[in-house]
PDB file of C-alpha atoms and ligand atoms in Angstrom:
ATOM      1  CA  UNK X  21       1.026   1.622  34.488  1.00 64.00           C
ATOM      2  CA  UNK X  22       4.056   0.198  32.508  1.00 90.00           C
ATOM      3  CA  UNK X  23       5.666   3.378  30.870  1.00 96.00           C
ATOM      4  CA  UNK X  24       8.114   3.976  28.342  1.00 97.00           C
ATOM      5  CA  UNK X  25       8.803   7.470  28.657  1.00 97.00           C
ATOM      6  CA  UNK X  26       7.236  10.234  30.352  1.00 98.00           C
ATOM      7  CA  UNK X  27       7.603  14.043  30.113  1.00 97.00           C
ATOM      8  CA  UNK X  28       6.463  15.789  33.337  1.00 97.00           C
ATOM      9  CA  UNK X  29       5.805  19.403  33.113  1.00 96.00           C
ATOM     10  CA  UNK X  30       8.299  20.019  30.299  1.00 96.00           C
ATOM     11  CA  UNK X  31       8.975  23.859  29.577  1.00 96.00           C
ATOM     12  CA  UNK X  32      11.333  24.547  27.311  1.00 96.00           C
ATOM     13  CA  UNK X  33      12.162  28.151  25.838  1.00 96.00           C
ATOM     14  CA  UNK X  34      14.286  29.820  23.073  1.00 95.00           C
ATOM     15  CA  UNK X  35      14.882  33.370  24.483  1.00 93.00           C
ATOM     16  CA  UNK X  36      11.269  35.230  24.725  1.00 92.00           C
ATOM     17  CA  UNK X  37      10.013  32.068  22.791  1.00 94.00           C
ATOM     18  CA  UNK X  38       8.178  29.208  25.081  1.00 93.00           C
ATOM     19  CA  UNK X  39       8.592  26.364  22.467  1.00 93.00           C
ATOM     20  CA  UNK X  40       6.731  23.902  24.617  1.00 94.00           C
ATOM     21  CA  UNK X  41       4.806  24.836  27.696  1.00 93.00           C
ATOM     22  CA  UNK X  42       4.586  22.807  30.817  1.00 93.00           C
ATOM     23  CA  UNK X  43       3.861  19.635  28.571  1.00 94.00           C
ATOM     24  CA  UNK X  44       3.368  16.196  30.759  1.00 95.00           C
ATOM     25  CA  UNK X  45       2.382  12.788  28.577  1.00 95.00           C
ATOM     26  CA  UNK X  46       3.382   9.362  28.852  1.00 96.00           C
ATOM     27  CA  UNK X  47       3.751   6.384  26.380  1.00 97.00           C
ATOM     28  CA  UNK X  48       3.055   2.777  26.899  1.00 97.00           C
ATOM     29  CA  UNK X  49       5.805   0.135  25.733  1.00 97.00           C
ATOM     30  CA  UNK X  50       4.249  -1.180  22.263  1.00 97.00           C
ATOM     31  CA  UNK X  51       1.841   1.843  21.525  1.00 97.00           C
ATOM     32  CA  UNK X  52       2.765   4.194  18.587  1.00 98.00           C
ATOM     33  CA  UNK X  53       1.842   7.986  20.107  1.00 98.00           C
ATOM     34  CA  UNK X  54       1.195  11.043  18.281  1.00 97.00           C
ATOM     35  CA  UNK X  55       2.245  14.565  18.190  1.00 97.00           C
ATOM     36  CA  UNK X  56       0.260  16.120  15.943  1.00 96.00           C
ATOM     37  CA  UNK X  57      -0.033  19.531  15.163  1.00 93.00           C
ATOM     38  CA  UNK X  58       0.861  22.695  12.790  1.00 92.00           C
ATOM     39  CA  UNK X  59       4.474  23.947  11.938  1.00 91.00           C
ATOM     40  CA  UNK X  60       6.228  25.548  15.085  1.00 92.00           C
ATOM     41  CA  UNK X  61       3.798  24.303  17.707  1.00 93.00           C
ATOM     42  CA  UNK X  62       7.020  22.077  19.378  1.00 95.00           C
ATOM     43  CA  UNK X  63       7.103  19.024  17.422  1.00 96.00           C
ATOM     44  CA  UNK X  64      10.448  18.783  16.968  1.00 96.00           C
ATOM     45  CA  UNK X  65      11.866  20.130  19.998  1.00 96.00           C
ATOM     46  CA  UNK X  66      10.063  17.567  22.393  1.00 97.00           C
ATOM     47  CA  UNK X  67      11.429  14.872  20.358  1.00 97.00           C
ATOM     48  CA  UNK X  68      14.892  16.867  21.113  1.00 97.00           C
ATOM     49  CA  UNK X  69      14.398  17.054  24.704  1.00 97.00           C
ATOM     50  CA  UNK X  70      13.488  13.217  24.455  1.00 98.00           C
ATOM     51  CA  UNK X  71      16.979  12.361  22.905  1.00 97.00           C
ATOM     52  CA  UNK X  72      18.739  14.924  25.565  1.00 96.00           C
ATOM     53  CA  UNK X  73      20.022  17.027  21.866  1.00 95.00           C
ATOM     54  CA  UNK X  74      17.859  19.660  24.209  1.00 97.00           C
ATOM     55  CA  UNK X  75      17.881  20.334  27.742  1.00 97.00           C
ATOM     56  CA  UNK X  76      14.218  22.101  29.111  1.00 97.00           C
ATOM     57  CA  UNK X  77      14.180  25.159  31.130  1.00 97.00           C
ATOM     58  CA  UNK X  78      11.799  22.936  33.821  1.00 97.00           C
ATOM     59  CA  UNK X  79      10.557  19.914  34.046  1.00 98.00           C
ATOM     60  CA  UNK X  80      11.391  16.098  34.399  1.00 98.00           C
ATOM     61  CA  UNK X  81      12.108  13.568  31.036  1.00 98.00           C
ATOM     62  CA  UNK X  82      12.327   9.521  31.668  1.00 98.00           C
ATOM     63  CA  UNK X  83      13.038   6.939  28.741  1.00 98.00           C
ATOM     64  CA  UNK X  84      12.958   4.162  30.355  1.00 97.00           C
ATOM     65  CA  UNK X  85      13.339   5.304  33.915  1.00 97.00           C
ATOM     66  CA  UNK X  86      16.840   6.911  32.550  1.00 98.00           C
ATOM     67  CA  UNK X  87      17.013  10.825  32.607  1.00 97.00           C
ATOM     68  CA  UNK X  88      18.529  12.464  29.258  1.00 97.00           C
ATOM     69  CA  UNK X  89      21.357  14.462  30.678  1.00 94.00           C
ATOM     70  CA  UNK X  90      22.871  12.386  33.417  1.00 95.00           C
ATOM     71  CA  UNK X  91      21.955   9.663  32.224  1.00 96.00           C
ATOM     72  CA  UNK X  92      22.502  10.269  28.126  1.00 95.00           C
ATOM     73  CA  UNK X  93      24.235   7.008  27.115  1.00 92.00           C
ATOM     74  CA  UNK X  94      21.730   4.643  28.913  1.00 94.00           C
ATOM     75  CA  UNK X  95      19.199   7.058  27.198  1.00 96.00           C
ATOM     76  CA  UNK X  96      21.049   6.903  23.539  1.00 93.00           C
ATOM     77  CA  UNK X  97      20.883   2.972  23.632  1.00 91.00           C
ATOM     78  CA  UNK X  98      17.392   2.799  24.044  1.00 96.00           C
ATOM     79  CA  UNK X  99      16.510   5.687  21.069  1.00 96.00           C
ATOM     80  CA  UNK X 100      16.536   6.140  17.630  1.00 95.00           C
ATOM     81  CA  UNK X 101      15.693   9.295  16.043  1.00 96.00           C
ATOM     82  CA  UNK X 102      14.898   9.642  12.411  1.00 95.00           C
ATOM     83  CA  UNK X 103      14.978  13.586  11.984  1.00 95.00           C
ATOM     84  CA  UNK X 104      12.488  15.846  10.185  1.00 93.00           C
ATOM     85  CA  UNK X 105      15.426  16.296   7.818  1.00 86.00           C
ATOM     86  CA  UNK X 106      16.334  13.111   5.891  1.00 82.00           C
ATOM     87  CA  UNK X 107      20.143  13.766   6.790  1.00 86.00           C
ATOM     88  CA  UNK X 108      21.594  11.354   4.522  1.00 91.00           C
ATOM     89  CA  UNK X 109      24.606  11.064   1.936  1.00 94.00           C
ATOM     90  CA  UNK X 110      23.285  11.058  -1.318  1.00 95.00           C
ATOM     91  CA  UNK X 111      26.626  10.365  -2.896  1.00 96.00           C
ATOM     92  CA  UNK X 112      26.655   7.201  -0.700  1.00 96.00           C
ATOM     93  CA  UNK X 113      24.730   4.061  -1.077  1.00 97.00           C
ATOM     94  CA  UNK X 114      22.180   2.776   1.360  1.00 97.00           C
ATOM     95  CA  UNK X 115      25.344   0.101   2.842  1.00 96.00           C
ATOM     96  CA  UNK X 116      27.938   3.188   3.013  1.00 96.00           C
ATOM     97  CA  UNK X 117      25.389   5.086   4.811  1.00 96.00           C
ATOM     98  CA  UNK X 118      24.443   2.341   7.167  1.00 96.00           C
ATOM     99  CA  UNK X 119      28.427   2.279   7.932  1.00 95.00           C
ATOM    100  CA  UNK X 120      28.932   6.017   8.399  1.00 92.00           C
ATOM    101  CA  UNK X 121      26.208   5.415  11.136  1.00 91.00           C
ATOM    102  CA  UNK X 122      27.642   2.079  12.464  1.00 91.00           C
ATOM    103  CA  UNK X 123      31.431   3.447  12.646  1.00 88.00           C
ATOM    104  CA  UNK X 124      30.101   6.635  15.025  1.00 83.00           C
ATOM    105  CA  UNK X 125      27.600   5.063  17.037  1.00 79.00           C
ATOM    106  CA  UNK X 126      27.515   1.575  17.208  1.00 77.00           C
ATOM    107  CA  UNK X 127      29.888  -0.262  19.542  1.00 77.00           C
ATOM    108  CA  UNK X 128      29.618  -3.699  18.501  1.00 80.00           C
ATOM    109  CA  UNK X 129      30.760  -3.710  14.601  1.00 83.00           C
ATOM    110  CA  UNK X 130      30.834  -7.125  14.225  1.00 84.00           C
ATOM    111  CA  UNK X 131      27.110  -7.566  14.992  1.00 83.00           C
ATOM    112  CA  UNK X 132      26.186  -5.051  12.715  1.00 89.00           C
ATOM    113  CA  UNK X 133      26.946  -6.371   9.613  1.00 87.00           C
ATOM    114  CA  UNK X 134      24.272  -9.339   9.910  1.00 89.00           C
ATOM    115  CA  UNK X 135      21.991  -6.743  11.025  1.00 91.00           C
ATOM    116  CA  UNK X 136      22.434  -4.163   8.293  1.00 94.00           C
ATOM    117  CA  UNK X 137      21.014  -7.102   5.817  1.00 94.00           C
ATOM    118  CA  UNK X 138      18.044  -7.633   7.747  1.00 92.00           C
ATOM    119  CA  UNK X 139      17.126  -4.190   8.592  1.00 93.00           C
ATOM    120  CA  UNK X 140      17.530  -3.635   4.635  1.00 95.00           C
ATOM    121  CA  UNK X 141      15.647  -6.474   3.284  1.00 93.00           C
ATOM    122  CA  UNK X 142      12.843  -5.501   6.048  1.00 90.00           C
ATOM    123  CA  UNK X 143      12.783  -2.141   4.449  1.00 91.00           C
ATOM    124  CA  UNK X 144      12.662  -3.676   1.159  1.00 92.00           C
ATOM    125  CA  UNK X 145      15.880  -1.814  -0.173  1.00 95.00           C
ATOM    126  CA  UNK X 146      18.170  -4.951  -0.332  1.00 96.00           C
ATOM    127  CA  UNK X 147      18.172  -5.051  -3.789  1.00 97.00           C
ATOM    128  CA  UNK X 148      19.175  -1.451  -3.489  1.00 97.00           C
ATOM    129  CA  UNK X 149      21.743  -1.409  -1.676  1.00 97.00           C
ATOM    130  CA  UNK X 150      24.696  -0.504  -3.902  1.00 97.00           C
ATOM    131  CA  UNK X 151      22.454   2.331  -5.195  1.00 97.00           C
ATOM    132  CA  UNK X 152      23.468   5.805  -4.642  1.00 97.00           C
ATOM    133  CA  UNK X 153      21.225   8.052  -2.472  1.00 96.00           C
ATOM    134  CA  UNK X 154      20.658  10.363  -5.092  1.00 96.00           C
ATOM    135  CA  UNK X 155      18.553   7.522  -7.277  1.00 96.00           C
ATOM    136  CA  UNK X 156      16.202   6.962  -4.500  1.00 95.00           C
ATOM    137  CA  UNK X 157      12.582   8.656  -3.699  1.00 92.00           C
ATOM    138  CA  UNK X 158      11.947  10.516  -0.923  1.00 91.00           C
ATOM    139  CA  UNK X 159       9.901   7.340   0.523  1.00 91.00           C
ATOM    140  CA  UNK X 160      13.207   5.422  -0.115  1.00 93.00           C
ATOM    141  CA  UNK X 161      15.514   7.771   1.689  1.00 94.00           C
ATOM    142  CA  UNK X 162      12.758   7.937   4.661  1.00 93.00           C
ATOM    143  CA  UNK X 163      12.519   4.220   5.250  1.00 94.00           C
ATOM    144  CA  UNK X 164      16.962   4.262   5.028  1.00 95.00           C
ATOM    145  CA  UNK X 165      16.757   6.673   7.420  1.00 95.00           C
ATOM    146  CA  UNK X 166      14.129   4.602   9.729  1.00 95.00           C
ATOM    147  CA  UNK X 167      16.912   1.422   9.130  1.00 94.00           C
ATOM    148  CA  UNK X 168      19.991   3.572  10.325  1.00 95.00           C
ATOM    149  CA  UNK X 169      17.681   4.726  13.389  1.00 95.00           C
ATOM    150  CA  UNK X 170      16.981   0.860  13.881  1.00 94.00           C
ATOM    151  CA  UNK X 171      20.477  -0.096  13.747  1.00 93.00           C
ATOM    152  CA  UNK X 172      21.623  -0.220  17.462  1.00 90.00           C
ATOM    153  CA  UNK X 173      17.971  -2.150  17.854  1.00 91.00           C
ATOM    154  CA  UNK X 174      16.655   0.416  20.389  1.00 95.00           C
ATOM    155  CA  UNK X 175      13.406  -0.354  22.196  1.00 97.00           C
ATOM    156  CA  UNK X 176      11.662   3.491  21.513  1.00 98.00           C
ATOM    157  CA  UNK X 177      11.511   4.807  17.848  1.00 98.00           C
ATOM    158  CA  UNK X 178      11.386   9.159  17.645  1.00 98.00           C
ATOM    159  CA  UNK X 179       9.683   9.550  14.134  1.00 97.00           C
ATOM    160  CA  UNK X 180      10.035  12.762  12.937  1.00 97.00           C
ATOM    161  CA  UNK X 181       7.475  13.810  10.220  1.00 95.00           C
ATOM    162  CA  UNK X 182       7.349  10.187   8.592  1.00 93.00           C
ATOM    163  CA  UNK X 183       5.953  10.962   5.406  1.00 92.00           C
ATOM    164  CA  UNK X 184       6.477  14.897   4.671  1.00 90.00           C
ATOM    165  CA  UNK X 185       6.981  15.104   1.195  1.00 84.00           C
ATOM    166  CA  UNK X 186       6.609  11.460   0.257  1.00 89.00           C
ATOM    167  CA  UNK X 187       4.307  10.784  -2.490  1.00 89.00           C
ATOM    168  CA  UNK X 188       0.882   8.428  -1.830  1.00 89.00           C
ATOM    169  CA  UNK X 189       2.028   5.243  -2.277  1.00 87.00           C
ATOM    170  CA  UNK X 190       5.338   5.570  -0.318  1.00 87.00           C
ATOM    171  CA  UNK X 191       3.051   6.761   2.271  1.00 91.00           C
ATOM    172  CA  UNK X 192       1.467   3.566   2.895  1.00 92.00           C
ATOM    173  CA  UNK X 193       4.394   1.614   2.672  1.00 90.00           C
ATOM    174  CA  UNK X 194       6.358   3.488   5.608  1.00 92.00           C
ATOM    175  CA  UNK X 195       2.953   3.444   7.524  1.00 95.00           C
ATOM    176  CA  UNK X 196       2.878  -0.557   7.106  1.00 94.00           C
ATOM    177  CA  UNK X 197       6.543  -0.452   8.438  1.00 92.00           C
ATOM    178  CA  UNK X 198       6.064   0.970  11.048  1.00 95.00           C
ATOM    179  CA  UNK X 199       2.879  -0.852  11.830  1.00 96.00           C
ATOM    180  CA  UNK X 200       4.979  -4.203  11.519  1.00 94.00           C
ATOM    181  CA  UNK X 201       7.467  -2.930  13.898  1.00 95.00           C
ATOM    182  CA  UNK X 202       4.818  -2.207  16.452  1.00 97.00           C
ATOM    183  CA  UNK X 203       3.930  -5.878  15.988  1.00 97.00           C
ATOM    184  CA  UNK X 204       7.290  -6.464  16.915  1.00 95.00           C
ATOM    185  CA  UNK X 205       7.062  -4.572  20.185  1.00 96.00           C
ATOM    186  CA  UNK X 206       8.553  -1.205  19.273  1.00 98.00           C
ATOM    187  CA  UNK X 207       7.736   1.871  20.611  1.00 98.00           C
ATOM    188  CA  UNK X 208       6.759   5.006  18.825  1.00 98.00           C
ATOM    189  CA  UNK X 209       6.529   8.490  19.160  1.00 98.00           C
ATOM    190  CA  UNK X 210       5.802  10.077  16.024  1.00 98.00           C
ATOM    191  CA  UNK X 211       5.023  13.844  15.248  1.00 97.00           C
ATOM    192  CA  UNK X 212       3.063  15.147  12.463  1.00 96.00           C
ATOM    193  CA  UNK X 213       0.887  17.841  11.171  1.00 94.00           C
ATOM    194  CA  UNK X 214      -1.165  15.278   8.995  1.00 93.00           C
ATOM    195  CA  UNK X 215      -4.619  14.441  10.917  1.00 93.00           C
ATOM    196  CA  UNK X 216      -5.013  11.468   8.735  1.00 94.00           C
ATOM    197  CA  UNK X 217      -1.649  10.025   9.057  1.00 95.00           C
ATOM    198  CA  UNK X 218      -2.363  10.595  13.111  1.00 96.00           C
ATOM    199  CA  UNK X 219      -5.716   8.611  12.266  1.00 95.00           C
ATOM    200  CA  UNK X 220      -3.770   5.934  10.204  1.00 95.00           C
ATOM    201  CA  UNK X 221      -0.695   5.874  12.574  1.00 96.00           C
ATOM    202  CA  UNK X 222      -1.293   6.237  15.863  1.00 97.00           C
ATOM    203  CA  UNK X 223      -2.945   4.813  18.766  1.00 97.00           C
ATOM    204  CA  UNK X 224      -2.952   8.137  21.058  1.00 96.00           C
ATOM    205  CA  UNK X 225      -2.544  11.725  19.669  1.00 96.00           C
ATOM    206  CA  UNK X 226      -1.533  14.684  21.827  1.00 94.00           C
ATOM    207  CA  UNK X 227      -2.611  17.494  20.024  1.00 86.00           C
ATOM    208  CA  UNK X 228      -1.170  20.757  19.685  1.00 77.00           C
ATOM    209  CA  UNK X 229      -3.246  23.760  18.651  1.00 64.00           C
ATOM    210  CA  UNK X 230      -0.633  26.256  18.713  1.00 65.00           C
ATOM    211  CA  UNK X 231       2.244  24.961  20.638  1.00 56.00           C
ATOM    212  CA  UNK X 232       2.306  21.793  22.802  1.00 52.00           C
ATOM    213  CA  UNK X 233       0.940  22.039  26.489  1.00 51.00           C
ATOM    214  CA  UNK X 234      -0.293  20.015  29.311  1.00 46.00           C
ATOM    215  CA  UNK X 235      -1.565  16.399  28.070  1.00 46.00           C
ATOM    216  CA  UNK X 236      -3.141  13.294  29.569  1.00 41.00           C
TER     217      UNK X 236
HETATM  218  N1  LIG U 307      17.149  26.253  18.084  1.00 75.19           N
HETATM  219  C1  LIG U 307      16.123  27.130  18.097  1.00 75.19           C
HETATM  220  N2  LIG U 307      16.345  28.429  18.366  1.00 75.19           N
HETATM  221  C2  LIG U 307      15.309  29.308  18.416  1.00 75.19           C
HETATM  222  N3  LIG U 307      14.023  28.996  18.182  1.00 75.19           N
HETATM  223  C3  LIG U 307      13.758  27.712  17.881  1.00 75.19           C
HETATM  224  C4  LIG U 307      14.792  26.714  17.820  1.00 75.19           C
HETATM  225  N4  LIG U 307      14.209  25.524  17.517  1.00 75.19           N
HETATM  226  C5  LIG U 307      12.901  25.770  17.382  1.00 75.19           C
HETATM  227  N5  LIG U 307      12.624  27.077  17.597  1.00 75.19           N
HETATM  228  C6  LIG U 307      11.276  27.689  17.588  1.00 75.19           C
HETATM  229  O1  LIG U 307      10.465  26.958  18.502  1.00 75.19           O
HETATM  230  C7  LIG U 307       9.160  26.795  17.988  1.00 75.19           C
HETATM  231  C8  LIG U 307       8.853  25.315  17.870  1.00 75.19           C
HETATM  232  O2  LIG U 307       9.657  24.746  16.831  1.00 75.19           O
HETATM  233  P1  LIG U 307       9.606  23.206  16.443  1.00 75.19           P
HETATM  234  O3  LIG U 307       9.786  22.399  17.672  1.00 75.19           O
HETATM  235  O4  LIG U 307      10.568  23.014  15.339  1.00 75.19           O
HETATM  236  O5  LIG U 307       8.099  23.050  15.924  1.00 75.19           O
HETATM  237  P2  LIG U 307       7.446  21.925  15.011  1.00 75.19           P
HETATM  238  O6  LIG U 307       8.403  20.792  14.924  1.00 75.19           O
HETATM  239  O7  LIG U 307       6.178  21.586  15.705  1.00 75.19           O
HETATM  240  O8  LIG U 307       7.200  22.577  13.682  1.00 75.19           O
HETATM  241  C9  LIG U 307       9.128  27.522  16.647  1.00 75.19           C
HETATM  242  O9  LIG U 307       8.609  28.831  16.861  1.00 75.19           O
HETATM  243  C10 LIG U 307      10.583  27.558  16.249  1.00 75.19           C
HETATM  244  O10 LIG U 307      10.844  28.674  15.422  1.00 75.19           O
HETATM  245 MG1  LIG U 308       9.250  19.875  13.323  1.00 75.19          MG
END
């Protein structure tokens, strides 16, 4: 099987705390997969241990065929990560906080620009752009936040909670984005604790009762 990324056997504690528990899964290239479960059952830190912000206790993590920690910059090309936490400036507009991003993590400035425009008008905030953060919804800020993550035009997508706290409507829309970028060939991993957004979203769920443990 063509794979994308693959956890084998994961463990990973804080302290006394096992946050996730001998969890193995793998995603296809082009499938959107689904973490889905209540608050503290490991969301969150699996998508950490993806990026390599976390290291586990045990257990193997591939993006790619690259390993997280000796491998982190291969790994950090081929990743974005839009957090739980919309971590944006809201004093900034949506181009100042595409350039905060750029000038720490992108190599290639030039390229950017061009890109920037594109990723904006995709996510239907072009005519936006001069805006500052602070006028925007939280639907707005989430698909910003999903252009920054696209702006190094990484293979894998880490979706964090798309739509907590975004009203109906902007629900839909981000859903449809990231539909269309599936289309496009991106890959997903997306954690929730929405079933019908897992239902919407996602073409595999790994649930998570309590906290996230050995999966197909
Ligand atoms: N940095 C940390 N230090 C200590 N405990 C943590 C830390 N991060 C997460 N946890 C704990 O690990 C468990 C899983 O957290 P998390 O991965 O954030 O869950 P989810 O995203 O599914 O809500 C929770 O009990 C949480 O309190
Ligand atoms: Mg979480």
């Amino acid at each position: 099987m063509d794979v994308a990324l693959s956890l084998d056997n994961v463990t990973c504690r804080f302290g006394k705390l096992v946050a996730v528990d001998g969890l193995s899964l793998q995603v296809r290239p082009g499938e959107v997969l689904g973490l889905l479960g209540p608050n503290g059952a490991g969301k969150t830190t699996t998508l950490h241990l993806i990026t390599g912000l976390l290291r586990p206790d045990s257990g193997d993590v591939r993006v790619l065929g690259y390993s997280p920690w000796t491998e982190a910059r291969q790994v950090r090309q081929r990743i974005g990560l839009v957090p739980q936490e919309t971590n944006v400036y809201d004093d900034l507009s949506a181009l100042d906080n595409l350039w905060h991003h750029a000038a720490l993590y992108c190599d290639n400035l030039d390229a950017v620009a061009g890109r920037m425009e594109a990723l904006l008008r995709l996510m239907e905030l072009w005519e936006r752009r001069a805006d500052r953060l602070r006028t925007y919804s939280g639907g707005m800020k989430r698909r910003l936040a999903l252009a920054r993550a696209l702006l190094h035009d990484p293979p894998i997508i880490l979706f964090d909670e798309p739509t907590l706290g975004v009203d109906v409507q902007g629900r839909h829309v981000l859903w449809a984005h990231i539909k269309s970028l599936q289309a496009q060939g991106k890959t997903f991993v997306v954690s929730t604790n929405d079933m019908n957004e897992a239902d919407v979203l996602c073409d595999r769920v790994v649930f998570a009762s309590h906290r996230l443990r050995r999966c197909g």
